[in-house]
Each structure stands twice: as structure tokens, then as C-alpha cells.
Amino acid sequence: MSNEWEVLISAEALQRRVRELGEAISRDYAGREPLLVGILRGAWVFLADLVRCISIPIRCDFMGVSSYGPQTESQGLVRITSDLSEPVTGQDLLVVEDIVDTGLTIDYLLRNLSARRPRTLKICTLLNKPDRRRVEIPLDYVGFNIPSCFVIGYGLDYNQHHRELPFIATLPPSALSVSPPG
Ligand code: 5GP
């Protein structure tokens, strides 16, 4: 695969927007101590930068999820591969996602988490693909709305690769691997 990446969002633009999100979260949660729930594995790079732009006390926990189905397409069948380390009843939860595409994954997570009776439950996603939505989701913080293309970098992978790129790039359909029949 060529390393001539089609950069969609530069490292500088990411840092600028993450700072703005951190400032907004600090303002909105002033006087409280939200629990940021990072969704593994895609959101950890974003979360690591985001927490350093937040100026109020916070705590962090993680959930691992994996969706069944073809590699670049969510089917809405979500499996929790690792759960939060503590109960979250009565807490201010802020779910931190890398990308909301069809919305099926975050819809499942929201239903799962709200059953644990947090005080508040909000979503912060770095990327949003509004054109692909199959279920309406209230997104409280959005870094960037992007078109319906497959993106990598800044924590997002293709087959576990490219998470380390400091920018968001598009992966052309021709770069997606195909297997011969049989
Ligand atoms: P949804 O359930 O909203 O369709 O998909 C959410 C999950 O699909 C994301 O958390 C991410 O793991 C994966 N995903 C959706 N679109 C992309 C994309 O453009 N690039 C990458 N790397 N993953 C994506």
C-alpha cells in the first residue's frame, strides 16, 4: 500500500479541535467530576489528547467493544470484550468514541450504560459520518463531520494498522484487501 496518504484532517487541525472540545467539556462539567469512558480500541489516542485539554478533575475508565461482520461495515451486533472496572450508578458519564458511523455501536452502548443508572450520560465523538446514520443518536460533542469514506489514523485502524498516524487519512476502496473465492 502506498504511503502517499490522502490527508483528510491534519495533525494541527486535530490538535486545535481537541483543545476546543476539552475547553467545552471543562465549562459544561464545571463543579462536577465526570467519568470519561474511552471506547477501545479506536478512541485511546483521542482520549489521551482530550484529557490533557480538560482543566477540571476527571476520571477515566475503558470499555472494549467489537462488532461482528465485515471489516469495514458495522452490523450493529456488538460484543463487550472488556467492561468498566467499577459500577457507575449516579455518576456523570461521558462516552468518548473515535467515530460514529451507522450509530448502531453507540446505540447499543448507550442502552447498556443507561441500564446502569448513571446520573448523566453524554457522548463525545471525534468523527461523525451523518450520511451513514441508521439510528438517531444524540451526539453532545462532535470533533468533525466527515463524508462517508473509510478513514484511518489518530487511533483508527484498518486491520489493526495505521493507528499511529498523527492525522486522519482516507483509505481508498482499492486499498481494502479482498480474498479470492474458495
Ligand atoms: P457504527 O456502529 O457507528 O456503524 O460504527 C462504529 C465503529 O465502526 C467505530 O467505533 C469504528 O470502530 C468502526 N468504524 C466506522 N467507520 C470507520 C472508519 O471510517 N474507519 C475506521 N477505522 N473504523 C470505522
PDB file of C-alpha atoms and ligand atoms in Angstrom:
ATOM      1  CA  MET A   1       0.000   0.000   0.000  1.00  0.00           C
ATOM      2  CA  SER A   2       1.277   3.455  -0.845  1.00  0.00           C
ATOM      3  CA  ASN A   3       2.282   5.773   1.961  1.00  0.00           C
ATOM      4  CA  GLU A   4       1.071   8.798  -0.007  1.00  0.00           C
ATOM      5  CA  TRP A   5      -1.801   9.370   2.366  1.00  0.00           C
ATOM      6  CA  GLU A   6      -4.861  11.364   1.359  1.00  0.00           C
ATOM      7  CA  VAL A   7      -4.944  13.501   4.499  1.00  0.00           C
ATOM      8  CA  LEU A   8      -8.493  14.468   5.444  1.00  0.00           C
ATOM      9  CA  ILE A   9      -7.727  16.174   8.780  1.00  0.00           C
ATOM     10  CA  SER A  10      -4.214  17.373   9.550  1.00  0.00           C
ATOM     11  CA  ALA A  11      -2.464  16.831  12.890  1.00  0.00           C
ATOM     12  CA  GLU A  12      -2.676  20.586  13.541  1.00  0.00           C
ATOM     13  CA  ALA A  13      -6.418  20.730  12.853  1.00  0.00           C
ATOM     14  CA  LEU A  14      -6.941  17.722  15.142  1.00  0.00           C
ATOM     15  CA  GLN A  15      -4.997  19.347  17.984  1.00  0.00           C
ATOM     16  CA  ARG A  16      -6.890  22.621  17.578  1.00  0.00           C
ATOM     17  CA  ARG A  17     -10.285  20.936  17.631  1.00  0.00           C
ATOM     18  CA  VAL A  18      -9.399  18.618  20.533  1.00  0.00           C
ATOM     19  CA  ARG A  19      -8.395  21.710  22.548  1.00  0.00           C
ATOM     20  CA  GLU A  20     -11.793  23.303  21.804  1.00  0.00           C
ATOM     21  CA  LEU A  21     -13.611  20.130  22.851  1.00  0.00           C
ATOM     22  CA  GLY A  22     -11.589  19.971  26.078  1.00  0.00           C
ATOM     23  CA  GLU A  23     -12.487  23.586  26.848  1.00  0.00           C
ATOM     24  CA  ALA A  24     -16.191  22.972  26.192  1.00  0.00           C
ATOM     25  CA  ILE A  25     -16.205  19.854  28.399  1.00  0.00           C
ATOM     26  CA  SER A  26     -14.391  21.754  31.176  1.00  0.00           C
ATOM     27  CA  ARG A  27     -17.016  24.512  31.028  1.00  0.00           C
ATOM     28  CA  ASP A  28     -20.032  22.197  30.845  1.00  0.00           C
ATOM     29  CA  TYR A  29     -18.908  19.929  33.696  1.00  0.00           C
ATOM     30  CA  ALA A  30     -17.548  22.667  35.984  1.00  0.00           C
ATOM     31  CA  GLY A  31     -18.110  21.717  39.636  1.00  0.00           C
ATOM     32  CA  ARG A  32     -18.530  18.020  38.771  1.00  0.00           C
ATOM     33  CA  GLU A  33     -16.091  15.198  38.195  1.00  0.00           C
ATOM     34  CA  PRO A  34     -17.131  13.313  35.055  1.00  0.00           C
ATOM     35  CA  LEU A  35     -16.062   9.758  34.331  1.00  0.00           C
ATOM     36  CA  LEU A  36     -14.720   9.622  30.781  1.00  0.00           C
ATOM     37  CA  VAL A  37     -15.373   6.207  29.257  1.00  0.00           C
ATOM     38  CA  GLY A  38     -12.951   5.565  26.394  1.00  0.00           C
ATOM     39  CA  ILE A  39     -14.111   3.002  23.849  1.00  0.00           C
ATOM     40  CA  LEU A  40     -11.311   0.646  22.856  1.00  0.00           C
ATOM     41  CA  ARG A  41      -9.564   0.368  20.759  1.00  0.00           C
ATOM     42  CA  GLY A  42     -10.125   3.293  18.401  1.00  0.00           C
ATOM     43  CA  ALA A  43     -10.603   6.112  20.921  1.00  0.00           C
ATOM     44  CA  TRP A  44      -7.490   5.873  23.076  1.00  0.00           C
ATOM     45  CA  VAL A  45      -5.330   8.295  21.072  1.00  0.00           C
ATOM     46  CA  PHE A  46      -8.135  10.880  21.038  1.00  0.00           C
ATOM     47  CA  LEU A  47      -8.853  10.342  24.735  1.00  0.00           C
ATOM     48  CA  ALA A  48      -5.181  10.729  25.662  1.00  0.00           C
ATOM     49  CA  ASP A  49      -5.036  14.128  23.941  1.00  0.00           C
ATOM     50  CA  LEU A  50      -8.503  15.178  25.123  1.00  0.00           C
ATOM     51  CA  VAL A  51      -7.848  14.658  28.851  1.00  0.00           C
ATOM     52  CA  ARG A  52      -4.801  16.916  28.614  1.00  0.00           C
ATOM     53  CA  CYS A  53      -7.047  19.706  27.330  1.00  0.00           C
ATOM     54  CA  ILE A  54      -9.528  19.387  30.215  1.00  0.00           C
ATOM     55  CA  SER A  55      -8.971  21.709  33.156  1.00  0.00           C
ATOM     56  CA  ILE A  56     -11.351  20.176  35.730  1.00  0.00           C
ATOM     57  CA  PRO A  57     -10.917  16.947  37.731  1.00  0.00           C
ATOM     58  CA  ILE A  58     -11.974  13.891  35.752  1.00  0.00           C
ATOM     59  CA  ARG A  59     -11.653  10.138  35.998  1.00  0.00           C
ATOM     60  CA  CYS A  60     -11.187   7.640  33.161  1.00  0.00           C
ATOM     61  CA  ASP A  61     -12.303   4.108  32.539  1.00  0.00           C
ATOM     62  CA  PHE A  62     -12.468   1.982  29.412  1.00  0.00           C
ATOM     63  CA  MET A  63     -14.794  -0.377  27.603  1.00  0.00           C
ATOM     64  CA  GLY A  64     -13.684  -2.677  24.855  1.00  0.00           C
ATOM     65  CA  VAL A  65     -16.202  -3.414  22.136  1.00  0.00           C
ATOM     66  CA  SER A  66     -16.003  -5.325  18.909  1.00  0.00           C
ATOM     67  CA  SER A  67     -18.637  -5.564  16.241  1.00  0.00           C
ATOM     68  CA  TYR A  68     -19.330  -8.640  14.226  1.00  0.00           C
ATOM     69  CA  GLY A  69     -19.481  -8.614  10.456  1.00  0.00           C
ATOM     70  CA  PRO A  70     -17.320  -7.469   7.550  1.00  0.00           C
ATOM     71  CA  GLN A  71     -14.220  -5.484   8.435  1.00  0.00           C
ATOM     72  CA  THR A  72     -15.288  -2.011   7.374  1.00  0.00           C
ATOM     73  CA  GLU A  73     -19.016  -2.228   7.996  1.00  0.00           C
ATOM     74  CA  SER A  74     -20.841  -2.297  11.315  1.00  0.00           C
ATOM     75  CA  GLN A  75     -23.737  -4.747  11.597  1.00  0.00           C
ATOM     76  CA  GLY A  76     -24.919  -3.483  14.964  1.00  0.00           C
ATOM     77  CA  LEU A  77     -24.018  -6.769  16.614  1.00  0.00           C
ATOM     78  CA  VAL A  78     -21.798  -5.531  19.391  1.00  0.00           C
ATOM     79  CA  ARG A  79     -19.858  -7.610  21.874  1.00  0.00           C
ATOM     80  CA  ILE A  80     -18.338  -6.120  25.029  1.00  0.00           C
ATOM     81  CA  THR A  81     -14.809  -7.505  25.162  1.00  0.00           C
ATOM     82  CA  SER A  82     -13.846  -5.715  28.374  1.00  0.00           C
ATOM     83  CA  ASP A  83     -16.150  -3.921  30.773  1.00  0.00           C
ATOM     84  CA  LEU A  84     -15.849  -0.911  33.077  1.00  0.00           C
ATOM     85  CA  SER A  85     -13.861  -1.648  36.213  1.00  0.00           C
ATOM     86  CA  GLU A  86     -16.469  -0.244  38.660  1.00  0.00           C
ATOM     87  CA  PRO A  87     -20.215   0.419  38.937  1.00  0.00           C
ATOM     88  CA  VAL A  88     -21.229   3.825  37.533  1.00  0.00           C
ATOM     89  CA  THR A  89     -24.588   4.404  39.203  1.00  0.00           C
ATOM     90  CA  GLY A  90     -25.137   8.089  39.979  1.00  0.00           C
ATOM     91  CA  GLN A  91     -22.091   9.266  38.021  1.00  0.00           C
ATOM     92  CA  ASP A  92     -21.686  11.740  35.154  1.00  0.00           C
ATOM     93  CA  LEU A  93     -20.604   9.515  32.263  1.00  0.00           C
ATOM     94  CA  LEU A  94     -19.063  10.918  29.120  1.00  0.00           C
ATOM     95  CA  VAL A  95     -18.540   8.240  26.477  1.00  0.00           C
ATOM     96  CA  VAL A  96     -15.536   9.045  24.275  1.00  0.00           C
ATOM     97  CA  GLU A  97     -15.729   7.437  20.824  1.00  0.00           C
ATOM     98  CA  ASP A  98     -13.480   7.611  17.791  1.00  0.00           C
ATOM     99  CA  ILE A  99     -16.201   7.635  15.152  1.00  0.00           C
ATOM    100  CA  VAL A 100     -19.967   7.309  14.825  1.00  0.00           C
ATOM    101  CA  ASP A 101     -20.893   5.772  11.502  1.00  0.00           C
ATOM    102  CA  THR A 102     -24.255   3.945  11.312  1.00  0.00           C
ATOM    103  CA  GLY A 103     -24.731   4.710  15.023  1.00  0.00           C
ATOM    104  CA  LEU A 104     -25.502   1.077  15.850  1.00  0.00           C
ATOM    105  CA  THR A 105     -22.482   0.598  18.129  1.00  0.00           C
ATOM    106  CA  ILE A 106     -23.062   3.707  20.193  1.00  0.00           C
ATOM    107  CA  ASP A 107     -26.806   2.975  20.332  1.00  0.00           C
ATOM    108  CA  TYR A 108     -26.024  -0.406  21.879  1.00  0.00           C
ATOM    109  CA  LEU A 109     -23.524   1.168  24.298  1.00  0.00           C
ATOM    110  CA  LEU A 110     -25.974   3.875  25.342  1.00  0.00           C
ATOM    111  CA  ARG A 111     -28.661   1.334  26.143  1.00  0.00           C
ATOM    112  CA  ASN A 112     -26.167  -0.832  28.018  1.00  0.00           C
ATOM    113  CA  LEU A 113     -24.795   2.087  30.051  1.00  0.00           C
ATOM    114  CA  SER A 114     -28.111   3.763  30.819  1.00  0.00           C
ATOM    115  CA  ALA A 115     -29.299   0.480  32.362  1.00  0.00           C
ATOM    116  CA  ARG A 116     -26.579   1.060  34.993  1.00  0.00           C
ATOM    117  CA  ARG A 117     -28.363   4.260  36.056  1.00  0.00           C
ATOM    118  CA  PRO A 118     -25.686   6.956  35.723  1.00  0.00           C
ATOM    119  CA  ARG A 119     -26.658  10.491  36.777  1.00  0.00           C
ATOM    120  CA  THR A 120     -25.992  11.800  33.254  1.00  0.00           C
ATOM    121  CA  LEU A 121     -24.850  10.101  30.055  1.00  0.00           C
ATOM    122  CA  LYS A 122     -23.352  12.058  27.172  1.00  0.00           C
ATOM    123  CA  ILE A 123     -21.325  11.276  24.075  1.00  0.00           C
ATOM    124  CA  CYS A 124     -18.189  12.847  22.697  1.00  0.00           C
ATOM    125  CA  THR A 125     -17.043  11.583  19.311  1.00  0.00           C
ATOM    126  CA  LEU A 126     -14.058  12.782  17.365  1.00  0.00           C
ATOM    127  CA  LEU A 127     -15.594  11.940  13.985  1.00  0.00           C
ATOM    128  CA  ASN A 128     -19.163  11.698  12.754  1.00  0.00           C
ATOM    129  CA  LYS A 129     -20.467  10.387   9.433  1.00  0.00           C
ATOM    130  CA  PRO A 130     -24.013  11.815   9.417  1.00  0.00           C
ATOM    131  CA  ASP A 131     -24.857  10.498   5.931  1.00  0.00           C
ATOM    132  CA  ARG A 132     -24.440   6.902   7.073  1.00  0.00           C
ATOM    133  CA  ARG A 133     -26.672   7.052  10.137  1.00  0.00           C
ATOM    134  CA  ARG A 134     -29.170   4.219  10.565  1.00  0.00           C
ATOM    135  CA  VAL A 135     -30.308   5.107  14.082  1.00  0.00           C
ATOM    136  CA  GLU A 136     -30.753   8.595  15.548  1.00  0.00           C
ATOM    137  CA  ILE A 137     -28.185   9.296  18.272  1.00  0.00           C
ATOM    138  CA  PRO A 138     -27.904  12.493  20.326  1.00  0.00           C
ATOM    139  CA  LEU A 139     -24.238  13.476  19.960  1.00  0.00           C
ATOM    140  CA  ASP A 140     -23.229  16.047  22.577  1.00  0.00           C
ATOM    141  CA  TYR A 141     -19.687  16.796  21.359  1.00  0.00           C
ATOM    142  CA  VAL A 142     -18.502  16.224  17.781  1.00  0.00           C
ATOM    143  CA  GLY A 143     -14.990  16.944  16.570  1.00  0.00           C
ATOM    144  CA  PHE A 144     -15.616  16.784  12.825  1.00  0.00           C
ATOM    145  CA  ASN A 145     -18.423  15.759  10.495  1.00  0.00           C
ATOM    146  CA  ILE A 146     -16.845  13.804   7.650  1.00  0.00           C
ATOM    147  CA  PRO A 147     -18.114  12.279   4.398  1.00  0.00           C
ATOM    148  CA  SER A 148     -18.941   8.589   4.023  1.00  0.00           C
ATOM    149  CA  CYS A 149     -15.451   7.287   3.423  1.00  0.00           C
ATOM    150  CA  PHE A 150     -13.300   4.855   5.391  1.00  0.00           C
ATOM    151  CA  VAL A 151     -10.712   6.694   7.457  1.00  0.00           C
ATOM    152  CA  ILE A 152      -7.608   5.677   9.368  1.00  0.00           C
ATOM    153  CA  GLY A 153      -5.083   7.291  11.678  1.00  0.00           C
ATOM    154  CA  TYR A 154      -5.126   9.010  15.089  1.00  0.00           C
ATOM    155  CA  GLY A 155      -6.220   5.741  16.721  1.00  0.00           C
ATOM    156  CA  LEU A 156      -8.391   4.440  13.899  1.00  0.00           C
ATOM    157  CA  ASP A 157      -7.185   1.300  12.186  1.00  0.00           C
ATOM    158  CA  TYR A 158      -7.565  -0.863   9.157  1.00  0.00           C
ATOM    159  CA  ASN A 159      -6.810  -4.461  10.157  1.00  0.00           C
ATOM    160  CA  GLN A 160      -5.048  -3.126  13.285  1.00  0.00           C
ATOM    161  CA  HIS A 161      -2.691  -0.952  11.227  1.00  0.00           C
ATOM    162  CA  HIS A 162      -2.239   2.827  10.914  1.00  0.00           C
ATOM    163  CA  ARG A 163      -3.401   3.801  14.411  1.00  0.00           C
ATOM    164  CA  GLU A 164      -0.100   5.618  14.922  1.00  0.00           C
ATOM    165  CA  LEU A 165      -0.590   8.189  12.153  1.00  0.00           C
ATOM    166  CA  PRO A 166      -0.905  11.692  13.675  1.00  0.00           C
ATOM    167  CA  PHE A 167      -3.540  12.734  11.099  1.00  0.00           C
ATOM    168  CA  ILE A 168      -6.800  11.314   9.728  1.00  0.00           C
ATOM    169  CA  ALA A 169      -6.480   9.957   6.197  1.00  0.00           C
ATOM    170  CA  THR A 170      -8.899   8.275   3.810  1.00  0.00           C
ATOM    171  CA  LEU A 171      -8.315   4.705   2.796  1.00  0.00           C
ATOM    172  CA  PRO A 172      -9.224   4.298  -0.868  1.00  0.00           C
ATOM    173  CA  PRO A 173     -11.501   1.316  -1.618  1.00  0.00           C
ATOM    174  CA  SER A 174      -8.705  -0.076  -3.808  1.00  0.00           C
ATOM    175  CA  ALA A 175      -6.547  -0.450  -0.681  1.00  0.00           C
ATOM    176  CA  LEU A 176      -9.071  -2.707   1.063  1.00  0.00           C
ATOM    177  CA  SER A 177      -7.896  -6.280   0.782  1.00  0.00           C
ATOM    178  CA  VAL A 178     -10.064  -8.851  -0.941  1.00  0.00           C
ATOM    179  CA  SER A 179      -9.811 -12.619  -0.686  1.00  0.00           C
ATOM    180  CA  PRO A 180     -10.052 -14.974  -3.668  1.00  0.00           C
ATOM    181  CA  PRO A 181     -13.191 -17.145  -3.618  1.00  0.00           C
ATOM    182  CA  GLY A 182     -12.896 -20.666  -2.285  1.00  0.00           C
TER     183      GLY A 182
HETATM  184  P1  5GP B   1     -21.149   2.226  13.748  1.00  0.00           P
HETATM  185  O1  5GP B   1     -21.703   1.165  14.659  1.00  0.00           O
HETATM  186  O2  5GP B   1     -21.466   3.620  14.175  1.00  0.00           O
HETATM  187  O3  5GP B   1     -21.509   1.959  12.313  1.00  0.00           O
HETATM  188  O4  5GP B   1     -19.592   2.055  13.743  1.00  0.00           O
HETATM  189  C1  5GP B   1     -18.810   2.376  14.798  1.00  0.00           C
HETATM  190  C2  5GP B   1     -17.490   1.665  14.734  1.00  0.00           C
HETATM  191  O5  5GP B   1     -17.152   1.220  13.403  1.00  0.00           O
HETATM  192  C3  5GP B   1     -16.403   2.625  15.146  1.00  0.00           C
HETATM  193  O6  5GP B   1     -16.236   2.640  16.539  1.00  0.00           O
HETATM  194  C4  5GP B   1     -15.213   2.066  14.391  1.00  0.00           C
HETATM  195  O7  5GP B   1     -14.637   1.031  15.135  1.00  0.00           O
HETATM  196  C5  5GP B   1     -15.806   1.482  13.126  1.00  0.00           C
HETATM  197  N1  5GP B   1     -15.724   2.428  12.001  1.00  0.00           N
HETATM  198  C6  5GP B   1     -16.745   3.068  11.398  1.00  0.00           C
HETATM  199  N2  5GP B   1     -16.308   3.845  10.391  1.00  0.00           N
HETATM  200  C7  5GP B   1     -14.962   3.722  10.394  1.00  0.00           C
HETATM  201  C8  5GP B   1     -13.921   4.304   9.598  1.00  0.00           C
HETATM  202  O8  5GP B   1     -14.133   5.107   8.672  1.00  0.00           O
HETATM  203  N3  5GP B   1     -12.651   3.932   9.898  1.00  0.00           N
HETATM  204  C9  5GP B   1     -12.358   3.043  10.891  1.00  0.00           C
HETATM  205  N4  5GP B   1     -11.073   2.753  11.088  1.00  0.00           N
HETATM  206  N5  5GP B   1     -13.304   2.481  11.657  1.00  0.00           N
HETATM  207  C10 5GP B   1     -14.596   2.823  11.416  1.00  0.00           C
END
